[in-house]
Amino acid sequence: MSTRHAKITAVSHYLPERRVTNKDLEKIVDTSDNWIFERTGIRERRVAAKGEATSDLGAAAAKRLLEKRGIDATELDLIIVATVTPDMFFPSSACLVQTKIGAKHAWGFDLSGACSGFVYAVATGAQFIVSGAYKKVLVVGADVMTSIIDFQDRATCVLFGDGAGAVLLEAAEQGERGIIDFVLRSDGSGGQYLYMPGGGSLNPSSRESIEKKMHYVHQDGRNVFKFAVRGMAEISQEILKKHGLSAKDLKLYIPHQANLRIINAAVEKMGLAKCQVAVNIDRYANTTAGTIPICLSEAVESKQIQSGDLVLLASFGAGFTWGSLLLRWEN
């Protein structure tokens, strides 16, 4: 009995046109270009236009993907949108993406895994391919983080940007491996260190919640840094060891782009060379669920990865959530 595998057959990304540099932020908050870059590795970020929502970014990335793959949206069976900034509580952003791209035969849902959302979503979508239930699954990682950032808080407003990436999952051909494995984790006790307290059933929107700035991201940077470095490195090493691999076997390591110091610390723990690591945080900042697929898309476009290369994705985010996904690029 043959085993079915899922693979990524196309990848794309979309970024808003507006660029906001560290120099721009100097004008609105007590910070400096040097302070931001030295602590985060960020030089600029993209910011969505007024009225440009998560589903707009996701739909734009999806349309580019469909064009690259040469298929029509009506061929899609399922749409999963990983996001923590949905257009609204309901309907889901997946439903909004569906109608914007004309995927009238697909159903869909949103997945909330914070910065691990894309890895969670790919692992989830792959199961629909492996089971034989569906032939084409669209996975989108998209966030408009600037919509939930307090631009008077210099500790958080410098960290985030807006963007989206998308992949298409299909069955691997005979002899191909595609997605090899994934390891996913969560620890709810870490939720106190990175969260948005307002807007849900615990603290519904009110005059008081707005006055207390409860609808913005709240972060304990020191604790997040400590857990992120250990979490990403350990889960990456775990999946490699499970498959008898080492860091030198990887063509490319694509970590979540939250902070360059976190990336560098995790990479050092793993013993990776700089040429094996995808980094674009300097240009886009932290786009949450968008960081990994944007990095992957750029790596494919620049031919940094080619057919047969081993690629490892790794993430860490609010929840706490973290995960790794190992794949062989078969495109």
mmCIF file of C-alpha atoms in Angstrom:
data_model
loop_
_atom_site.group_PDB
_atom_site.id
_atom_site.type_symbol
_atom_site.label_atom_id
_atom_site.label_comp_id
_atom_site.label_asym_id
_atom_site.label_seq_id
_atom_site.Cartn_x
_atom_site.Cartn_y
_atom_site.Cartn_z
ATOM 1 C CA MET A 1 0.000 0.000 0.000
ATOM 2 C CA SER A 2 1.581 3.277 -1.136
ATOM 3 C CA THR A 3 1.776 6.271 1.227
ATOM 4 C CA ARG A 4 0.462 9.605 0.024
ATOM 5 C CA HIS A 5 2.539 12.721 0.711
ATOM 6 C CA ALA A 6 1.736 16.412 0.425
ATOM 7 C CA LYS A 7 4.017 18.961 -1.192
ATOM 8 C CA ILE A 8 4.072 22.693 -1.873
ATOM 9 C CA THR A 9 3.514 23.246 -5.582
ATOM 10 C CA ALA A 10 3.464 27.055 -5.613
ATOM 11 C CA VAL A 11 4.293 29.940 -3.302
ATOM 12 C CA SER A 12 3.792 33.688 -3.482
ATOM 13 C CA HIS A 13 3.623 36.761 -1.309
ATOM 14 C CA TYR A 14 2.195 40.272 -1.218
ATOM 15 C CA LEU A 15 3.395 43.371 0.626
ATOM 16 C CA PRO A 16 1.662 46.747 0.940
ATOM 17 C CA GLU A 17 3.314 49.563 -0.994
ATOM 18 C CA ARG A 18 3.827 51.968 1.897
ATOM 19 C CA ARG A 19 7.244 51.778 3.567
ATOM 20 C CA VAL A 20 7.766 53.148 7.081
ATOM 21 C CA THR A 21 11.420 53.475 8.043
ATOM 22 C CA ASN A 22 12.951 53.784 11.482
ATOM 23 C CA LYS A 23 13.603 57.429 10.643
ATOM 24 C CA ASP A 24 9.870 57.866 10.100
ATOM 25 C CA LEU A 25 9.165 56.408 13.534
ATOM 26 C CA GLU A 26 11.635 58.828 15.107
ATOM 27 C CA LYS A 27 9.133 61.566 14.264
ATOM 28 C CA ILE A 28 6.240 60.040 16.215
ATOM 29 C CA VAL A 29 7.784 58.167 19.156
ATOM 30 C CA ASP A 30 10.831 58.534 21.411
ATOM 31 C CA THR A 31 13.208 56.209 19.566
ATOM 32 C CA SER A 32 16.014 56.258 17.023
ATOM 33 C CA ASP A 33 17.093 54.364 13.936
ATOM 34 C CA ASN A 34 20.191 53.045 15.719
ATOM 35 C CA TRP A 35 18.258 51.970 18.817
ATOM 36 C CA ILE A 36 15.744 49.988 16.748
ATOM 37 C CA PHE A 37 18.269 48.361 14.434
ATOM 38 C CA GLU A 38 20.717 47.376 17.181
ATOM 39 C CA ARG A 39 17.976 45.694 19.234
ATOM 40 C CA THR A 40 15.855 44.160 16.485
ATOM 41 C CA GLY A 41 17.664 44.161 13.121
ATOM 42 C CA ILE A 42 14.753 46.086 11.584
ATOM 43 C CA ARG A 43 15.301 49.039 9.241
ATOM 44 C CA GLU A 44 11.817 49.432 7.754
ATOM 45 C CA ARG A 45 8.410 47.782 7.541
ATOM 46 C CA ARG A 46 5.404 47.789 5.213
ATOM 47 C CA VAL A 47 2.114 49.301 6.356
ATOM 48 C CA ALA A 48 -1.280 48.556 4.846
ATOM 49 C CA ALA A 49 -3.217 51.440 3.325
ATOM 50 C CA LYS A 50 -6.322 52.745 5.058
ATOM 51 C CA GLY A 51 -9.105 50.231 4.416
ATOM 52 C CA GLU A 52 -6.656 47.503 3.307
ATOM 53 C CA ALA A 53 -7.492 44.491 5.477
ATOM 54 C CA THR A 54 -5.979 41.079 6.099
ATOM 55 C CA SER A 55 -8.243 39.437 3.504
ATOM 56 C CA ASP A 56 -7.066 41.968 0.894
ATOM 57 C CA LEU A 57 -3.424 41.074 1.511
ATOM 58 C CA GLY A 58 -4.249 37.371 1.554
ATOM 59 C CA ALA A 59 -6.308 37.566 -1.625
ATOM 60 C CA ALA A 60 -3.538 39.441 -3.441
ATOM 61 C CA ALA A 61 -0.989 36.774 -2.467
ATOM 62 C CA ALA A 62 -3.441 34.034 -3.472
ATOM 63 C CA LYS A 63 -4.107 35.553 -6.903
ATOM 64 C CA ARG A 64 -0.374 35.715 -7.622
ATOM 65 C CA LEU A 65 -0.026 32.108 -6.514
ATOM 66 C CA LEU A 66 -2.826 30.908 -8.803
ATOM 67 C CA GLU A 67 -1.220 32.738 -11.716
ATOM 68 C CA LYS A 68 2.143 31.116 -10.984
ATOM 69 C CA ARG A 69 0.573 27.667 -10.758
ATOM 70 C CA GLY A 70 -1.524 28.266 -13.868
ATOM 71 C CA ILE A 71 -4.829 27.195 -12.335
ATOM 72 C CA ASP A 72 -8.194 28.796 -11.718
ATOM 73 C CA ALA A 73 -9.501 29.592 -8.235
ATOM 74 C CA THR A 74 -12.456 27.291 -8.868
ATOM 75 C CA GLU A 75 -10.046 24.335 -8.643
ATOM 76 C CA LEU A 76 -9.337 25.007 -4.951
ATOM 77 C CA ASP A 77 -10.935 22.674 -2.417
ATOM 78 C CA LEU A 78 -10.002 24.350 0.868
ATOM 79 C CA ILE A 79 -8.645 27.695 2.093
ATOM 80 C CA ILE A 80 -6.930 28.063 5.468
ATOM 81 C CA VAL A 81 -5.981 31.559 6.590
ATOM 82 C CA ALA A 82 -3.540 31.825 9.482
ATOM 83 C CA THR A 83 -3.994 35.204 11.160
ATOM 84 C CA VAL A 84 -4.470 37.031 14.455
ATOM 85 C CA THR A 85 -5.791 40.145 12.732
ATOM 86 C CA PRO A 86 -8.887 38.911 10.886
ATOM 87 C CA ASP A 87 -10.963 41.534 9.121
ATOM 88 C CA MET A 88 -13.608 40.908 11.803
ATOM 89 C CA PHE A 89 -14.636 38.145 14.214
ATOM 90 C CA PHE A 90 -16.977 36.739 11.594
ATOM 91 C CA PRO A 91 -17.271 35.915 8.813
ATOM 92 C CA SER A 92 -13.804 34.390 8.702
ATOM 93 C CA SER A 93 -11.077 35.977 6.611
ATOM 94 C CA ALA A 94 -10.929 32.664 4.734
ATOM 95 C CA CYS A 95 -14.499 33.233 3.542
ATOM 96 C CA LEU A 96 -13.602 36.766 2.492
ATOM 97 C CA VAL A 97 -10.529 35.557 0.603
ATOM 98 C CA GLN A 98 -12.674 32.886 -1.037
ATOM 99 C CA THR A 99 -15.083 35.384 -2.531
ATOM 100 C CA LYS A 100 -12.360 37.895 -3.478
ATOM 101 C CA ILE A 101 -10.487 35.324 -5.563
ATOM 102 C CA GLY A 102 -13.579 33.524 -6.878
ATOM 103 C CA ALA A 103 -12.899 30.135 -5.256
ATOM 104 C CA LYS A 104 -16.579 29.202 -5.317
ATOM 105 C CA HIS A 105 -16.001 25.465 -4.832
ATOM 106 C CA ALA A 106 -13.783 25.829 -1.749
ATOM 107 C CA TRP A 107 -14.674 25.995 1.914
ATOM 108 C CA GLY A 108 -12.368 27.537 4.485
ATOM 109 C CA PHE A 109 -11.557 28.612 8.003
ATOM 110 C CA ASP A 110 -9.194 30.834 9.970
ATOM 111 C CA LEU A 111 -6.500 29.425 12.220
ATOM 112 C CA SER A 112 -5.234 31.430 15.187
ATOM 113 C CA GLY A 113 -1.697 30.361 16.062
ATOM 114 C CA ALA A 114 -0.089 33.806 16.273
ATOM 115 C CA CYS A 115 3.437 33.761 14.811
ATOM 116 C CA SER A 116 3.241 29.952 14.535
ATOM 117 C CA GLY A 117 0.008 30.189 12.595
ATOM 118 C CA PHE A 118 1.481 29.472 9.175
ATOM 119 C CA VAL A 119 3.388 26.379 10.318
ATOM 120 C CA TYR A 120 0.262 25.151 12.126
ATOM 121 C CA ALA A 121 -1.836 25.814 9.010
ATOM 122 C CA VAL A 122 0.502 24.009 6.587
ATOM 123 C CA ALA A 123 0.622 21.001 8.908
ATOM 124 C CA THR A 124 -3.177 21.043 9.086
ATOM 125 C CA GLY A 125 -3.722 21.526 5.362
ATOM 126 C CA ALA A 126 -1.294 18.736 4.516
ATOM 127 C CA GLN A 127 -3.514 16.238 6.304
ATOM 128 C CA PHE A 128 -6.357 16.875 3.875
ATOM 129 C CA ILE A 129 -3.978 16.010 1.035
ATOM 130 C CA VAL A 130 -2.445 12.977 2.760
ATOM 131 C CA SER A 131 -5.882 11.568 3.560
ATOM 132 C CA GLY A 132 -6.964 11.903 -0.058
ATOM 133 C CA ALA A 133 -9.908 14.107 0.927
ATOM 134 C CA TYR A 134 -8.782 17.024 -1.266
ATOM 135 C CA LYS A 135 -6.481 17.736 -4.177
ATOM 136 C CA LYS A 136 -5.712 21.436 -3.753
ATOM 137 C CA VAL A 137 -5.440 23.275 -0.438
ATOM 138 C CA LEU A 138 -4.542 26.977 -0.258
ATOM 139 C CA VAL A 139 -2.759 28.095 2.907
ATOM 140 C CA VAL A 140 -2.391 31.814 3.566
ATOM 141 C CA GLY A 141 -0.411 33.491 6.324
ATOM 142 C CA ALA A 142 -1.464 37.135 6.592
ATOM 143 C CA ASP A 143 -1.585 39.855 9.201
ATOM 144 C CA VAL A 144 -2.126 43.587 9.412
ATOM 145 C CA MET A 145 -0.303 43.961 12.694
ATOM 146 C CA THR A 146 -0.192 47.748 12.497
ATOM 147 C CA SER A 147 -3.951 47.694 13.142
ATOM 148 C CA ILE A 148 -3.377 46.448 16.713
ATOM 149 C CA ILE A 149 -0.203 48.370 17.590
ATOM 150 C CA ASP A 150 0.005 51.400 19.869
ATOM 151 C CA PHE A 151 2.253 53.838 18.029
ATOM 152 C CA GLN A 152 2.924 55.633 21.302
ATOM 153 C CA ASP A 153 4.541 52.505 22.743
ATOM 154 C CA ARG A 154 8.117 52.411 21.489
ATOM 155 C CA ALA A 155 8.630 48.886 22.854
ATOM 156 C CA THR A 156 6.121 47.374 20.411
ATOM 157 C CA CYS A 157 5.419 49.822 17.582
ATOM 158 C CA VAL A 158 8.896 49.364 16.079
ATOM 159 C CA LEU A 159 8.593 45.569 15.852
ATOM 160 C CA PHE A 160 5.736 44.885 13.463
ATOM 161 C CA GLY A 161 4.710 45.270 9.841
ATOM 162 C CA ASP A 162 2.005 44.044 7.468
ATOM 163 C CA GLY A 163 2.224 41.359 4.805
ATOM 164 C CA ALA A 164 0.974 38.051 3.446
ATOM 165 C CA GLY A 165 2.309 34.862 1.929
ATOM 166 C CA ALA A 166 0.556 31.843 0.433
ATOM 167 C CA VAL A 167 1.324 28.277 -0.571
ATOM 168 C CA LEU A 168 -0.587 25.659 -2.528
ATOM 169 C CA LEU A 169 -0.571 22.106 -1.192
ATOM 170 C CA GLU A 170 -1.083 19.167 -3.542
ATOM 171 C CA ALA A 171 -0.222 15.471 -3.585
ATOM 172 C CA ALA A 172 3.432 14.630 -4.247
ATOM 173 C CA GLU A 173 4.275 12.685 -7.367
ATOM 174 C CA GLN A 174 5.732 9.164 -7.345
ATOM 175 C CA GLY A 175 9.210 9.282 -5.829
ATOM 176 C CA GLU A 176 8.722 12.736 -4.292
ATOM 177 C CA ARG A 177 8.620 13.382 -0.539
ATOM 178 C CA GLY A 178 7.423 16.956 -0.106
ATOM 179 C CA ILE A 179 6.431 17.611 3.497
ATOM 180 C CA ILE A 180 8.412 15.123 5.546
ATOM 181 C CA ASP A 181 7.270 15.845 9.099
ATOM 182 C CA PHE A 182 6.286 18.491 11.618
ATOM 183 C CA VAL A 183 6.502 18.984 15.372
ATOM 184 C CA LEU A 184 4.045 21.383 17.008
ATOM 185 C CA ARG A 185 3.888 22.637 20.578
ATOM 186 C CA SER A 186 1.955 25.032 22.798
ATOM 187 C CA ASP A 187 2.147 26.193 26.410
ATOM 188 C CA GLY A 188 -0.742 28.357 27.552
ATOM 189 C CA SER A 189 1.082 29.447 30.692
ATOM 190 C CA GLY A 190 3.152 31.716 28.455
ATOM 191 C CA GLY A 191 0.101 33.651 27.319
ATOM 192 C CA GLN A 192 0.698 36.267 29.995
ATOM 193 C CA TYR A 193 3.828 37.478 28.211
ATOM 194 C CA LEU A 194 2.374 38.282 24.788
ATOM 195 C CA TYR A 195 -1.307 39.019 24.298
ATOM 196 C CA MET A 196 -4.045 41.470 23.348
ATOM 197 C CA PRO A 197 -6.440 41.694 26.321
ATOM 198 C CA GLY A 198 -9.354 43.570 24.761
ATOM 199 C CA GLY A 199 -12.049 42.741 22.245
ATOM 200 C CA GLY A 200 -12.903 39.166 23.200
ATOM 201 C CA SER A 201 -15.514 37.694 25.530
ATOM 202 C CA LEU A 202 -13.345 38.346 28.606
ATOM 203 C CA ASN A 203 -12.950 42.073 27.954
ATOM 204 C CA PRO A 204 -15.536 43.128 25.340
ATOM 205 C CA SER A 205 -15.057 46.442 23.575
ATOM 206 C CA SER A 206 -16.094 49.322 25.769
ATOM 207 C CA ARG A 207 -15.119 52.903 26.558
ATOM 208 C CA GLU A 208 -13.060 51.561 29.452
ATOM 209 C CA SER A 209 -11.232 48.949 27.330
ATOM 210 C CA ILE A 210 -10.342 51.606 24.766
ATOM 211 C CA GLU A 211 -9.147 54.088 27.399
ATOM 212 C CA LYS A 212 -6.931 51.384 28.938
ATOM 213 C CA LYS A 213 -5.488 50.554 25.492
ATOM 214 C CA MET A 214 -6.569 46.935 25.813
ATOM 215 C CA HIS A 215 -6.966 46.528 22.048
ATOM 216 C CA TYR A 216 -3.248 46.752 21.400
ATOM 217 C CA VAL A 217 -0.460 44.180 21.636
ATOM 218 C CA HIS A 218 1.028 43.828 25.122
ATOM 219 C CA GLN A 219 4.424 42.168 25.383
ATOM 220 C CA ASP A 220 6.998 41.231 28.001
ATOM 221 C CA GLY A 221 9.948 41.298 25.614
ATOM 222 C CA ARG A 222 12.481 39.757 27.978
ATOM 223 C CA ASN A 223 10.456 36.607 28.656
ATOM 224 C CA VAL A 224 9.381 36.236 25.033
ATOM 225 C CA PHE A 225 13.023 36.471 23.919
ATOM 226 C CA LYS A 226 14.155 33.823 26.404
ATOM 227 C CA PHE A 227 11.470 31.310 25.492
ATOM 228 C CA ALA A 228 11.669 31.999 21.742
ATOM 229 C CA VAL A 229 15.388 31.295 21.461
ATOM 230 C CA ARG A 230 15.152 28.036 23.355
ATOM 231 C CA GLY A 231 11.857 26.960 21.776
ATOM 232 C CA MET A 232 12.838 27.495 18.129
ATOM 233 C CA ALA A 233 16.279 25.937 18.507
ATOM 234 C CA GLU A 234 15.126 22.892 20.458
ATOM 235 C CA ILE A 235 12.172 22.067 18.225
ATOM 236 C CA SER A 236 14.338 22.465 15.122
ATOM 237 C CA GLN A 237 16.996 20.153 16.538
ATOM 238 C CA GLU A 238 14.303 17.683 17.602
ATOM 239 C CA ILE A 239 12.867 17.208 14.132
ATOM 240 C CA LEU A 240 16.330 16.898 12.553
ATOM 241 C CA LYS A 241 17.420 14.283 15.091
ATOM 242 C CA LYS A 242 14.170 12.378 14.567
ATOM 243 C CA HIS A 243 15.076 11.923 10.900
ATOM 244 C CA GLY A 244 18.785 11.289 11.353
ATOM 245 C CA LEU A 245 19.762 14.688 9.988
ATOM 246 C CA SER A 246 22.037 17.483 11.124
ATOM 247 C CA ALA A 247 22.205 21.197 10.424
ATOM 248 C CA LYS A 248 24.651 20.683 7.543
ATOM 249 C CA ASP A 249 22.003 18.668 5.653
ATOM 250 C CA LEU A 250 19.764 21.725 5.335
ATOM 251 C CA LYS A 251 19.849 23.964 2.299
ATOM 252 C CA LEU A 252 17.766 26.605 4.018
ATOM 253 C CA TYR A 253 16.463 27.314 7.500
ATOM 254 C CA ILE A 254 13.483 29.685 7.530
ATOM 255 C CA PRO A 255 12.825 30.960 11.056
ATOM 256 C CA HIS A 256 10.026 33.266 12.099
ATOM 257 C CA GLN A 257 11.221 36.854 11.704
ATOM 258 C CA ALA A 258 10.509 38.420 15.095
ATOM 259 C CA ASN A 259 13.895 39.780 16.092
ATOM 260 C CA LEU A 260 17.313 39.342 14.507
ATOM 261 C CA ARG A 261 18.868 38.644 17.905
ATOM 262 C CA ILE A 262 16.414 35.771 18.449
ATOM 263 C CA ILE A 263 17.220 34.383 14.992
ATOM 264 C CA ASN A 264 20.980 34.656 15.520
ATOM 265 C CA ALA A 265 20.839 33.039 18.955
ATOM 266 C CA ALA A 266 18.771 30.108 17.662
ATOM 267 C CA VAL A 267 21.042 29.708 14.631
ATOM 268 C CA GLU A 268 24.131 29.664 16.860
ATOM 269 C CA LYS A 269 22.587 26.968 19.050
ATOM 270 C CA MET A 270 21.910 24.879 15.944
ATOM 271 C CA GLY A 271 25.354 25.376 14.417
ATOM 272 C CA LEU A 272 24.092 26.741 11.101
ATOM 273 C CA ALA A 273 26.083 28.840 8.644
ATOM 274 C CA LYS A 274 24.693 32.273 7.735
ATOM 275 C CA CYS A 275 24.216 31.196 4.116
ATOM 276 C CA GLN A 276 21.762 28.544 5.318
ATOM 277 C CA VAL A 277 19.439 31.029 7.011
ATOM 278 C CA ALA A 278 16.694 33.147 5.427
ATOM 279 C CA VAL A 279 16.490 36.650 6.885
ATOM 280 C CA ASN A 280 14.365 39.569 5.680
ATOM 281 C CA ILE A 281 13.356 41.157 8.984
ATOM 282 C CA ASP A 282 15.388 44.257 8.088
ATOM 283 C CA ARG A 283 12.934 45.045 5.274
ATOM 284 C CA TYR A 284 9.576 43.881 6.620
ATOM 285 C CA ALA A 285 9.785 43.577 10.435
ATOM 286 C CA ASN A 286 7.519 41.019 12.108
ATOM 287 C CA THR A 287 4.484 40.264 9.934
ATOM 288 C CA THR A 288 3.415 37.457 12.330
ATOM 289 C CA ALA A 289 1.802 34.670 10.244
ATOM 290 C CA GLY A 290 3.241 36.242 7.105
ATOM 291 C CA THR A 291 6.959 36.056 7.895
ATOM 292 C CA ILE A 292 7.724 32.437 6.965
ATOM 293 C CA PRO A 293 5.768 32.257 3.684
ATOM 294 C CA ILE A 294 7.182 35.625 2.586
ATOM 295 C CA CYS A 295 10.708 34.339 3.253
ATOM 296 C CA LEU A 296 9.938 31.093 1.430
ATOM 297 C CA SER A 297 8.506 32.934 -1.567
ATOM 298 C CA GLU A 298 11.541 35.212 -1.836
ATOM 299 C CA ALA A 299 13.892 32.227 -1.525
ATOM 300 C CA VAL A 300 12.138 30.475 -4.415
ATOM 301 C CA GLU A 301 12.076 33.613 -6.561
ATOM 302 C CA SER A 302 15.819 34.170 -6.031
ATOM 303 C CA LYS A 303 16.548 30.468 -6.653
ATOM 304 C CA GLN A 304 18.044 30.180 -3.196
ATOM 305 C CA ILE A 305 16.266 26.845 -2.961
ATOM 306 C CA GLN A 306 15.726 24.436 -5.821
ATOM 307 C CA SER A 307 14.213 21.016 -6.385
ATOM 308 C CA GLY A 308 15.561 18.407 -3.984
ATOM 309 C CA ASP A 309 16.722 20.863 -1.300
ATOM 310 C CA LEU A 310 15.900 20.235 2.348
ATOM 311 C CA VAL A 311 14.135 23.180 3.993
ATOM 312 C CA LEU A 312 13.233 23.620 7.651
ATOM 313 C CA LEU A 313 10.604 26.076 8.870
ATOM 314 C CA ALA A 314 10.545 27.108 12.527
ATOM 315 C CA SER A 315 8.311 29.439 14.494
ATOM 316 C CA PHE A 316 7.567 30.796 17.937
ATOM 317 C CA GLY A 317 4.656 32.985 18.930
ATOM 318 C CA ALA A 318 2.041 34.083 21.421
ATOM 319 C CA GLY A 319 0.289 31.351 23.277
ATOM 320 C CA PHE A 320 3.059 30.324 23.666
ATOM 321 C CA THR A 321 3.031 28.408 20.381
ATOM 322 C CA TRP A 322 6.002 26.990 18.509
ATOM 323 C CA GLY A 323 6.698 24.461 15.812
ATOM 324 C CA SER A 324 8.973 23.121 13.095
ATOM 325 C CA LEU A 325 8.183 21.678 9.691
ATOM 326 C CA LEU A 326 10.668 19.768 7.544
ATOM 327 C CA LEU A 327 10.195 19.492 3.798
ATOM 328 C CA ARG A 328 12.009 18.603 0.619
ATOM 329 C CA TRP A 329 11.433 21.210 -2.054
ATOM 330 C CA GLU A 330 9.974 19.321 -5.010
ATOM 331 C CA ASN A 331 8.965 22.127 -7.300
#
